[in-house]
Amino acid sequence: MSIKEIQDEIVDEFSLFDDWMDRYEYIIELGKKLPLIEENYKTENNIIKGCQSKVWLQGEQKGDIVVFTADSDAILTKGIIALLIRAFSNQKAADILAADVDFIDEIGLKEHLSPTRANGLVSMIKNIKMYALAFNSKQ
């Protein structure tokens, strides 16, 4: 599935919820289902700067795709990174770099986050793109 197809799927899922409390609950559920990052990746180097809570992101190249794992000490933030991983993990680095993140605006996520969480979201996306850039330059 392409990044755009996954993003469209996420937008469709969010359209099923009428209010933001239901959407927050859904994001939290996504966080609970996030596969755990290996403890040895919970290092200072993998912490995303700019997040209010601690978020660890690890990217790894497997063949021609990039695989991300992550964790957070805050349940909502963990759900947000789970959404991003769903959209961008198991994709080619060049596709990650070329992908837009309009689906974030389409589901209304950024406008329903506190300013510090919204900054954290931007930092998460930036880190994902930086991993993709590093892996893409190796090809």
CSV table of N, CA, C and O in Angstrom, one decimal, residues 29-113:
chain,number,residue,atom,x,y,z
A,29,GLU,N,-6.0,4.5,21.5
A,29,GLU,CA,-6.1,3.0,21.1
A,29,GLU,C,-5.0,2.6,20.2
A,29,GLU,O,-4.4,1.6,20.3
A,30,LEU,N,-4.7,3.5,19.2
A,30,LEU,CA,-3.6,3.3,18.3
A,30,LEU,C,-2.3,3.2,19.0
A,30,LEU,O,-1.5,2.3,18.7
A,31,GLY,N,-2.1,4.1,20.0
A,31,GLY,CA,-0.9,4.0,20.8
A,31,GLY,C,-0.7,2.8,21.5
A,31,GLY,O,0.4,2.2,21.7
A,32,LYS,N,-1.8,2.2,22.1
A,32,LYS,CA,-1.8,1.0,22.8
A,32,LYS,C,-1.4,-0.2,21.9
A,32,LYS,O,-0.8,-1.2,22.4
A,33,LYS,N,-1.7,-0.1,20.6
A,33,LYS,CA,-1.4,-1.2,19.7
A,33,LYS,C,0.0,-1.1,19.1
A,33,LYS,O,0.4,-1.9,18.3
A,34,LEU,N,0.7,0.0,19.4
A,34,LEU,CA,2.0,0.3,18.8
A,34,LEU,C,3.0,-0.8,19.2
A,34,LEU,O,3.1,-1.0,20.4
A,35,PRO,N,3.6,-1.5,18.3
A,35,PRO,CA,4.6,-2.5,18.7
A,35,PRO,C,5.7,-1.8,19.5
A,35,PRO,O,6.1,-0.7,19.1
A,36,LEU,N,6.1,-2.4,20.6
A,36,LEU,CA,7.1,-1.8,21.5
A,36,LEU,C,8.5,-1.7,20.8
A,36,LEU,O,8.9,-2.6,20.1
A,37,ILE,N,9.1,-0.5,21.0
A,37,ILE,CA,10.5,-0.3,20.6
A,37,ILE,C,11.4,-1.2,21.5
A,37,ILE,O,11.1,-1.3,22.7
A,38,GLU,N,12.4,-1.7,21.0
A,38,GLU,CA,13.4,-2.4,21.8
A,38,GLU,C,14.0,-1.5,22.8
A,38,GLU,O,14.3,-0.3,22.5
A,39,GLU,N,14.2,-1.9,24.0
A,39,GLU,CA,14.7,-1.1,25.1
A,39,GLU,C,16.1,-0.4,24.7
A,39,GLU,O,16.3,0.7,25.1
A,40,ASN,N,16.9,-1.2,24.0
A,40,ASN,CA,18.2,-0.6,23.7
A,40,ASN,C,18.1,0.6,22.7
A,40,ASN,O,19.1,1.3,22.5
A,41,TYR,N,17.0,0.8,22.1
A,41,TYR,CA,16.8,2.0,21.3
A,41,TYR,C,16.2,3.2,22.1
A,41,TYR,O,16.1,4.3,21.5
A,42,LYS,N,15.9,3.0,23.3
A,42,LYS,CA,15.4,4.1,24.1
A,42,LYS,C,16.6,4.9,24.7
A,42,LYS,O,16.9,4.9,25.9
A,43,THR,N,17.3,5.5,23.8
A,43,THR,CA,18.5,6.3,24.1
A,43,THR,C,18.3,7.8,23.9
A,43,THR,O,17.3,8.2,23.2
A,44,GLU,N,19.2,8.5,24.4
A,44,GLU,CA,19.1,10.0,24.3
A,44,GLU,C,19.2,10.4,22.8
A,44,GLU,O,18.5,11.3,22.3
A,45,ASN,N,19.9,9.6,22.0
A,45,ASN,CA,20.0,9.9,20.5
A,45,ASN,C,18.7,9.7,19.8
A,45,ASN,O,18.5,10.4,18.8
A,46,ASN,N,17.9,8.9,20.3
A,46,ASN,CA,16.6,8.6,19.6
A,46,ASN,C,15.4,9.4,20.2
A,46,ASN,O,14.3,9.2,19.7
A,47,ILE,N,15.7,10.2,21.2
A,47,ILE,CA,14.6,11.1,21.7
A,47,ILE,C,14.4,12.2,20.7
A,47,ILE,O,15.3,12.9,20.2
A,48,ILE,N,13.1,12.5,20.4
A,48,ILE,CA,12.8,13.6,19.5
A,48,ILE,C,12.8,14.9,20.3
A,48,ILE,O,12.0,15.0,21.2
A,49,LYS,N,13.6,15.8,19.8
A,49,LYS,CA,13.7,17.1,20.5
A,49,LYS,C,12.5,17.9,20.1
A,49,LYS,O,12.0,17.8,19.0
A,50,GLY,N,12.0,18.7,21.0
A,50,GLY,CA,10.8,19.5,20.7
A,50,GLY,C,9.5,19.0,21.2
A,50,GLY,O,8.5,19.6,21.0
A,51,CYS,N,9.6,17.8,21.8
A,51,CYS,CA,8.3,17.2,22.3
A,51,CYS,C,8.3,17.4,23.8
A,51,CYS,O,9.3,17.3,24.5
A,52,GLN,N,7.1,17.7,24.2
A,52,GLN,CA,6.9,17.9,25.7
A,52,GLN,C,7.1,16.6,26.5
A,52,GLN,O,7.7,16.6,27.5
A,53,SER,N,6.6,15.5,25.9
A,53,SER,CA,6.8,14.2,26.6
A,53,SER,C,8.0,13.6,25.9
A,53,SER,O,8.5,14.0,24.8
A,54,LYS,N,8.5,12.5,26.4
A,54,LYS,CA,9.6,11.7,25.8
A,54,LYS,C,9.0,10.9,24.7
A,54,LYS,O,8.1,10.1,24.9
A,55,VAL,N,9.6,11.0,23.5
A,55,VAL,CA,9.3,10.2,22.3
A,55,VAL,C,10.6,9.6,21.8
A,55,VAL,O,11.5,10.4,21.4
A,56,TRP,N,10.6,8.3,21.7
A,56,TRP,CA,11.8,7.7,21.0
A,56,TRP,C,11.4,7.2,19.7
A,56,TRP,O,10.3,6.6,19.5
A,57,LEU,N,12.2,7.5,18.7
A,57,LEU,CA,12.0,7.0,17.3
A,57,LEU,C,13.2,6.4,16.8
A,57,LEU,O,14.3,6.9,16.9
A,58,GLN,N,13.1,5.2,16.3
A,58,GLN,CA,14.2,4.4,15.7
A,58,GLN,C,13.8,4.1,14.2
A,58,GLN,O,12.7,3.6,14.0
A,59,GLY,N,14.7,4.4,13.3
A,59,GLY,CA,14.5,4.0,11.9
A,59,GLY,C,15.6,3.1,11.5
A,59,GLY,O,16.7,3.2,11.9
A,60,GLU,N,15.2,2.1,10.7
A,60,GLU,CA,16.2,1.1,10.2
A,60,GLU,C,15.9,0.8,8.7
A,60,GLU,O,14.7,0.7,8.4
A,61,GLN,N,16.9,0.6,8.0
A,61,GLN,CA,16.7,0.3,6.6
A,61,GLN,C,16.8,-1.2,6.4
A,61,GLN,O,17.7,-1.9,6.9
A,62,LYS,N,15.7,-1.8,5.9
A,62,LYS,CA,15.7,-3.2,5.6
A,62,LYS,C,15.4,-3.4,4.1
A,62,LYS,O,14.3,-3.2,3.6
A,63,GLY,N,16.5,-3.8,3.4
A,63,GLY,CA,16.3,-3.9,2.0
A,63,GLY,C,16.2,-2.5,1.4
A,63,GLY,O,16.9,-1.6,1.7
A,64,ASP,N,15.1,-2.3,0.7
A,64,ASP,CA,14.9,-0.9,0.1
A,64,ASP,C,13.7,-0.2,0.8
A,64,ASP,O,13.3,0.8,0.4
A,65,ILE,N,13.4,-0.7,2.0
A,65,ILE,CA,12.3,0.0,2.8
A,65,ILE,C,12.9,0.5,4.1
A,65,ILE,O,13.9,0.0,4.6
A,66,VAL,N,12.2,1.5,4.7
A,66,VAL,CA,12.6,2.0,6.0
A,66,VAL,C,11.5,1.5,7.0
A,66,VAL,O,10.3,1.7,6.8
A,67,VAL,N,12.0,1.0,8.1
A,67,VAL,CA,11.1,0.5,9.2
A,67,VAL,C,11.3,1.3,10.4
A,67,VAL,O,12.4,1.5,10.9
A,68,PHE,N,10.2,1.9,10.9
A,68,PHE,CA,10.2,2.7,12.1
A,68,PHE,C,9.6,2.0,13.3
A,68,PHE,O,8.6,1.2,13.2
A,69,THR,N,10.2,2.2,14.5
A,69,THR,CA,9.6,1.8,15.8
A,69,THR,C,9.7,3.0,16.7
A,69,THR,O,10.6,3.8,16.5
A,70,ALA,N,8.8,3.0,17.6
A,70,ALA,CA,8.7,4.2,18.5
A,70,ALA,C,8.1,3.9,19.8
A,70,ALA,O,7.4,2.8,20.0
A,71,ASP,N,8.2,4.8,20.8
A,71,ASP,CA,7.5,4.7,22.0
A,71,ASP,C,7.4,6.1,22.6
A,71,ASP,O,8.2,7.0,22.2
A,72,SER,N,6.5,6.3,23.6
A,72,SER,CA,6.4,7.6,24.3
A,72,SER,C,6.0,7.3,25.7
A,72,SER,O,5.3,6.3,25.9
A,73,ASP,N,6.3,8.2,26.6
A,73,ASP,CA,5.9,8.0,28.0
A,73,ASP,C,4.5,8.7,28.2
A,73,ASP,O,4.0,8.7,29.3
A,74,ALA,N,3.9,9.3,27.1
A,74,ALA,CA,2.6,9.9,27.2
A,74,ALA,C,1.7,9.1,26.2
A,74,ALA,O,2.0,9.0,25.1
A,75,ILE,N,0.5,8.7,26.7
A,75,ILE,CA,-0.4,7.9,25.9
A,75,ILE,C,-0.9,8.5,24.7
A,75,ILE,O,-1.0,7.9,23.6
A,76,LEU,N,-1.3,9.8,24.7
A,76,LEU,CA,-1.8,10.5,23.5
A,76,LEU,C,-0.6,10.6,22.5
A,76,LEU,O,-0.8,10.4,21.3
A,77,THR,N,0.5,11.0,23.0
A,77,THR,CA,1.7,11.2,22.1
A,77,THR,C,2.1,9.9,21.4
A,77,THR,O,2.5,9.8,20.3
A,78,LYS,N,2.0,8.8,22.2
A,78,LYS,CA,2.2,7.5,21.6
A,78,LYS,C,1.3,7.1,20.5
A,78,LYS,O,1.7,6.6,19.5
A,79,GLY,N,0.0,7.6,20.6
A,79,GLY,CA,-0.9,7.4,19.6
A,79,GLY,C,-0.6,8.2,18.3
A,79,GLY,O,-0.8,7.8,17.2
A,80,ILE,N,-0.1,9.4,18.5
A,80,ILE,CA,0.3,10.3,17.4
A,80,ILE,C,1.4,9.7,16.6
A,80,ILE,O,1.4,9.6,15.4
A,81,ILE,N,2.4,9.2,17.4
A,81,ILE,CA,3.6,8.6,16.7
A,81,ILE,C,3.2,7.3,16.0
A,81,ILE,O,3.7,7.0,14.9
A,82,ALA,N,2.2,6.6,16.6
A,82,ALA,CA,1.7,5.4,16.0
A,82,ALA,C,1.0,5.7,14.6
A,82,ALA,O,1.2,4.9,13.6
A,83,LEU,N,0.3,6.8,14.6
A,83,LEU,CA,-0.3,7.2,13.3
A,83,LEU,C,0.7,7.5,12.2
A,83,LEU,O,0.6,7.1,11.1
A,84,LEU,N,1.8,8.2,12.6
A,84,LEU,CA,2.9,8.5,11.7
A,84,LEU,C,3.6,7.3,11.2
A,84,LEU,O,3.9,7.1,10.0
A,85,ILE,N,3.9,6.4,12.1
A,85,ILE,CA,4.5,5.1,11.8
A,85,ILE,C,3.7,4.3,10.8
A,85,ILE,O,4.2,3.8,9.8
A,86,ARG,N,2.4,4.3,11.1
A,86,ARG,CA,1.5,3.6,10.2
A,86,ARG,C,1.6,4.1,8.7
A,86,ARG,O,1.6,3.4,7.8
A,87,ALA,N,1.7,5.4,8.6
A,87,ALA,CA,1.7,6.1,7.3
A,87,ALA,C,3.1,5.9,6.6
A,87,ALA,O,3.2,5.8,5.4
A,88,PHE,N,4.2,5.9,7.4
A,88,PHE,CA,5.5,6.0,6.8
A,88,PHE,C,6.4,4.8,6.9
A,88,PHE,O,7.4,4.7,6.2
A,89,SER,N,6.1,3.9,7.9
A,89,SER,CA,7.0,2.7,8.0
A,89,SER,C,6.7,1.7,6.9
A,89,SER,O,5.6,1.7,6.3
A,90,ASN,N,7.7,1.0,6.6
A,90,ASN,CA,7.7,0.0,5.5
A,90,ASN,C,7.5,0.6,4.2
A,90,ASN,O,6.8,0.0,3.3
A,91,GLN,N,8.1,1.8,4.0
A,91,GLN,CA,8.0,2.5,2.7
A,91,GLN,C,9.4,2.8,2.2
A,91,GLN,O,10.4,2.8,3.0
A,92,LYS,N,9.6,3.0,1.0
A,92,LYS,CA,10.9,3.4,0.4
A,92,LYS,C,11.3,4.8,0.9
A,92,LYS,O,10.4,5.7,1.0
A,93,ALA,N,12.5,5.0,1.2
A,93,ALA,CA,13.0,6.3,1.7
A,93,ALA,C,12.6,7.5,0.7
A,93,ALA,O,12.1,8.5,1.2
A,94,ALA,N,12.8,7.3,-0.6
A,94,ALA,CA,12.4,8.3,-1.5
A,94,ALA,C,10.9,8.6,-1.5
A,94,ALA,O,10.5,9.8,-1.6
A,95,ASP,N,10.1,7.6,-1.2
A,95,ASP,CA,8.6,7.9,-1.1
A,95,ASP,C,8.3,8.6,0.1
A,95,ASP,O,7.4,9.5,0.1
A,96,ILE,N,9.0,8.3,1.2
A,96,ILE,CA,8.8,9.1,2.5
A,96,ILE,C,9.1,10.6,2.3
A,96,ILE,O,8.4,11.4,2.7
A,97,LEU,N,10.3,10.8,1.6
A,97,LEU,CA,10.7,12.2,1.4
A,97,LEU,C,9.7,12.9,0.5
A,97,LEU,O,9.5,14.1,0.7
A,98,ALA,N,9.2,12.2,-0.5
A,98,ALA,CA,8.2,12.9,-1.5
A,98,ALA,C,6.8,13.0,-0.9
A,98,ALA,O,6.1,13.8,-1.4
A,99,ALA,N,6.5,12.3,0.1
A,99,ALA,CA,5.1,12.3,0.7
A,99,ALA,C,4.8,13.6,1.4
A,99,ALA,O,5.7,14.2,2.0
A,100,ASP,N,3.6,14.1,1.2
A,100,ASP,CA,3.1,15.2,2.0
A,100,ASP,C,2.5,14.7,3.3
A,100,ASP,O,2.3,13.5,3.5
A,101,VAL,N,2.2,15.6,4.1
A,101,VAL,CA,1.5,15.3,5.4
A,101,VAL,C,0.2,16.0,5.6
A,101,VAL,O,-0.3,16.3,6.7
A,102,ASP,N,-0.5,16.2,4.4
A,102,ASP,CA,-1.8,16.9,4.4
A,102,ASP,C,-2.8,16.1,5.2
A,102,ASP,O,-3.8,16.7,5.7
A,103,PHE,N,-2.7,14.8,5.3
A,103,PHE,CA,-3.7,14.0,6.1
A,103,PHE,C,-3.8,14.5,7.5
A,103,PHE,O,-4.8,14.4,8.1
A,104,ILE,N,-2.7,15.0,8.1
A,104,ILE,CA,-2.7,15.6,9.5
A,104,ILE,C,-3.7,16.7,9.6
A,104,ILE,O,-4.5,16.8,10.5
A,105,ASP,N,-3.7,17.6,8.6
A,105,ASP,CA,-4.6,18.7,8.5
A,105,ASP,C,-6.1,18.2,8.2
A,105,ASP,O,-7.0,18.7,8.7
A,106,GLU,N,-6.1,17.2,7.3
A,106,GLU,CA,-7.4,16.7,6.9
A,106,GLU,C,-8.2,16.1,8.1
A,106,GLU,O,-9.4,16.2,8.2
A,107,ILE,N,-7.5,15.5,9.0
A,107,ILE,CA,-8.2,14.9,10.2
A,107,ILE,C,-8.3,15.9,11.3
A,107,ILE,O,-9.0,15.7,12.3
A,108,GLY,N,-7.7,17.1,11.1
A,108,GLY,CA,-7.8,18.2,12.1
A,108,GLY,C,-7.0,18.0,13.3
A,108,GLY,O,-7.2,18.6,14.3
A,109,LEU,N,-6.0,17.2,13.2
A,109,LEU,CA,-5.2,16.8,14.4
A,109,LEU,C,-4.4,18.0,15.0
A,109,LEU,O,-4.5,18.3,16.1
A,110,LYS,N,-3.7,18.7,14.1
A,110,LYS,CA,-2.8,19.8,14.6
A,110,LYS,C,-3.6,20.9,15.3
A,110,LYS,O,-3.2,21.4,16.4
A,111,GLU,N,-4.8,21.2,14.8
A,111,GLU,CA,-5.6,22.3,15.4
A,111,GLU,C,-6.2,21.9,16.7
A,111,GLU,O,-6.7,22.7,17.5
A,112,HIS,N,-6.3,20.5,17.0
A,112,HIS,CA,-6.8,20.1,18.3
A,112,HIS,C,-5.8,19.6,19.3
A,112,HIS,O,-6.1,19.0,20.3
A,113,LEU,N,-4.5,20.0,19.0
A,113,LEU,CA,-3.5,19.8,20.0
A,113,LEU,C,-3.0,21.1,20.6
A,113,LEU,O,-3.2,22.1,20.0
